[in-house]
CSV table of C-alpha atoms in Angstrom, one decimal:
chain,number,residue,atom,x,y,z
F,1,UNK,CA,31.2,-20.8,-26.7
F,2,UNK,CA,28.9,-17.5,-26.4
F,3,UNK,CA,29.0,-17.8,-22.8
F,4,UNK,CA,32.6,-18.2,-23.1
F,5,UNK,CA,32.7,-14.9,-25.1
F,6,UNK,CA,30.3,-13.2,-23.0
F,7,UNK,CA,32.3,-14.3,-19.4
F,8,UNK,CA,36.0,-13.1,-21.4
F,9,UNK,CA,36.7,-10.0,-19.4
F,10,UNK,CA,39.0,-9.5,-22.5
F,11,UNK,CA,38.8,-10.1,-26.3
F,12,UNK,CA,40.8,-13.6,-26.3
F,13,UNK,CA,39.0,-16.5,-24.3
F,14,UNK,CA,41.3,-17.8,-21.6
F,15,UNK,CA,41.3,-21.5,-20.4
F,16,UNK,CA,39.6,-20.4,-17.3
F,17,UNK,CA,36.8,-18.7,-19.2
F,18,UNK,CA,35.4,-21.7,-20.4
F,19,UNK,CA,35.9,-24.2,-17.4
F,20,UNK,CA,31.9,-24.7,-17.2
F,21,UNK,CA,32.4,-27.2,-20.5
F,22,UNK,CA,34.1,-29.4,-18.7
F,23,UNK,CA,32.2,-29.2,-14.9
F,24,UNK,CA,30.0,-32.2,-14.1
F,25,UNK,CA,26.1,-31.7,-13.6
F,26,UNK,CA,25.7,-32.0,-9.7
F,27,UNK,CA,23.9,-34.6,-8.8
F,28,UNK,CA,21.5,-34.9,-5.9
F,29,UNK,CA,23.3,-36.9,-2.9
F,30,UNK,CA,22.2,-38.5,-0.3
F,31,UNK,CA,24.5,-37.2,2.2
F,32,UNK,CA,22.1,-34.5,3.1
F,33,UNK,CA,24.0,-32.1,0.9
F,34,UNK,CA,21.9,-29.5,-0.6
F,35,UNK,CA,22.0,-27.7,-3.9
F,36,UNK,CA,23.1,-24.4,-3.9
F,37,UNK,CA,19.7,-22.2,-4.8
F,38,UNK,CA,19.4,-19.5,-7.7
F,39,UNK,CA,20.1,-16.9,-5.4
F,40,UNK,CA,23.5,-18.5,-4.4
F,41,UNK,CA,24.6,-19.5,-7.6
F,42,UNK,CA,23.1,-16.0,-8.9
F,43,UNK,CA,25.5,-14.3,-6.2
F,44,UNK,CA,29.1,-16.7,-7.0
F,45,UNK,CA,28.3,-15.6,-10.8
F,46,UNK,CA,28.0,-12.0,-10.3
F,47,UNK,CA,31.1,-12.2,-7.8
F,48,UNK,CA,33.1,-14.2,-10.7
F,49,UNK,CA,32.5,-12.3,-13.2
F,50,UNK,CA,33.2,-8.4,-11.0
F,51,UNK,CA,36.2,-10.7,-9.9
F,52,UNK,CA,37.3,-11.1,-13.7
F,53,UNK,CA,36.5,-7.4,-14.6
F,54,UNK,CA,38.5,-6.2,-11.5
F,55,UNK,CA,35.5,-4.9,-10.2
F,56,UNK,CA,34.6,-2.4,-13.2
F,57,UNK,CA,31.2,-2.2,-13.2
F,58,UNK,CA,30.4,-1.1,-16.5
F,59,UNK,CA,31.9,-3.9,-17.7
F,60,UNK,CA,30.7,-6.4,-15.4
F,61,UNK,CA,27.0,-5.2,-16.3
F,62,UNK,CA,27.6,-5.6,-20.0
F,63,UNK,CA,29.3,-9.4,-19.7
F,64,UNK,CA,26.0,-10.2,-17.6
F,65,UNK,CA,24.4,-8.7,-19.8
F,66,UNK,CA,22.1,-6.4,-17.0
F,67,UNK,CA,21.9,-2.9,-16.3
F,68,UNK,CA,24.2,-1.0,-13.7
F,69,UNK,CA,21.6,-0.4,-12.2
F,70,UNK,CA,20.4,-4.2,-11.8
F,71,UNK,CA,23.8,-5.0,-11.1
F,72,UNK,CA,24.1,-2.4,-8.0
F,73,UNK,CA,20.7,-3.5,-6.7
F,74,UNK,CA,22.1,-6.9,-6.7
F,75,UNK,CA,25.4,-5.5,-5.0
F,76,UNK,CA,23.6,-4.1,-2.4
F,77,UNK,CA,21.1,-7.0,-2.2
F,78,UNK,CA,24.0,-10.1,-1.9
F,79,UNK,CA,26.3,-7.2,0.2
F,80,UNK,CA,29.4,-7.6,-2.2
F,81,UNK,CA,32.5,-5.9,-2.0
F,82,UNK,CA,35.9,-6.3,-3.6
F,83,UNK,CA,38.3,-8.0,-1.8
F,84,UNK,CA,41.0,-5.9,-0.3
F,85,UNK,CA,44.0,-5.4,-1.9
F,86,UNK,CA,47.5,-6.4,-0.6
F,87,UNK,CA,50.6,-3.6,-0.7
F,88,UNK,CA,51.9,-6.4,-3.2
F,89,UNK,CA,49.1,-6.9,-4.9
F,90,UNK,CA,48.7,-3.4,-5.7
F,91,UNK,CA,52.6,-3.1,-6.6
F,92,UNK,CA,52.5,-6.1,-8.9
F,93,UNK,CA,49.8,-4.3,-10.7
F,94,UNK,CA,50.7,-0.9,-11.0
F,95,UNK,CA,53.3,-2.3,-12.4
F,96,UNK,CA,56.2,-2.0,-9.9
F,97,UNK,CA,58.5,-4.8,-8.5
């Protein structure tokens, strides 16, 4: 439940927020298919959880509970950037129709 807290880009912990309970442990498969590495699953976290905080990086660093500046070394080291916006994304939230 803390990581729950701590991922909850708001005060109330949504459904999505606490998905990892139910996720299975990945198991190794003989298929040839590897295991992500730290780095990778270091990188899909930190994209998650700027995804969740609409990119707000204050508040990104405090849910991961790094500095900004850790969190724009690791910006710059994975090459992130938000996704682009759509005209109706934008309208939706801005809060047009």
């Amino acid at each position: 439940m803390s990581r729950a807290a701590l991922s909850a880009p708001a005060r109330a912990i949504r459904p999505t927020d606490i998905e990892f309970l139910h996720a299975q442990t990945p198991t190794v498969q003989h298929s040839g298919e590897r295991l992500p590495s730290l780095a990778d699953a270091e990188r899909a976290h930190i994209v998650r959880v700027l995804e969740a905080v609409d990119w707000n990086k204050k508040e990104a660093a405090r849910v991961l509970d790094i500095s900004r500046g850790t969190l724009y070394r690791k910006i710059v080291e994975y090459e992130l950037e938000p996704e682009p916006k759509t005209p109706a994304a934008r309208r939706t939230r801005d809060g047009e129709a």
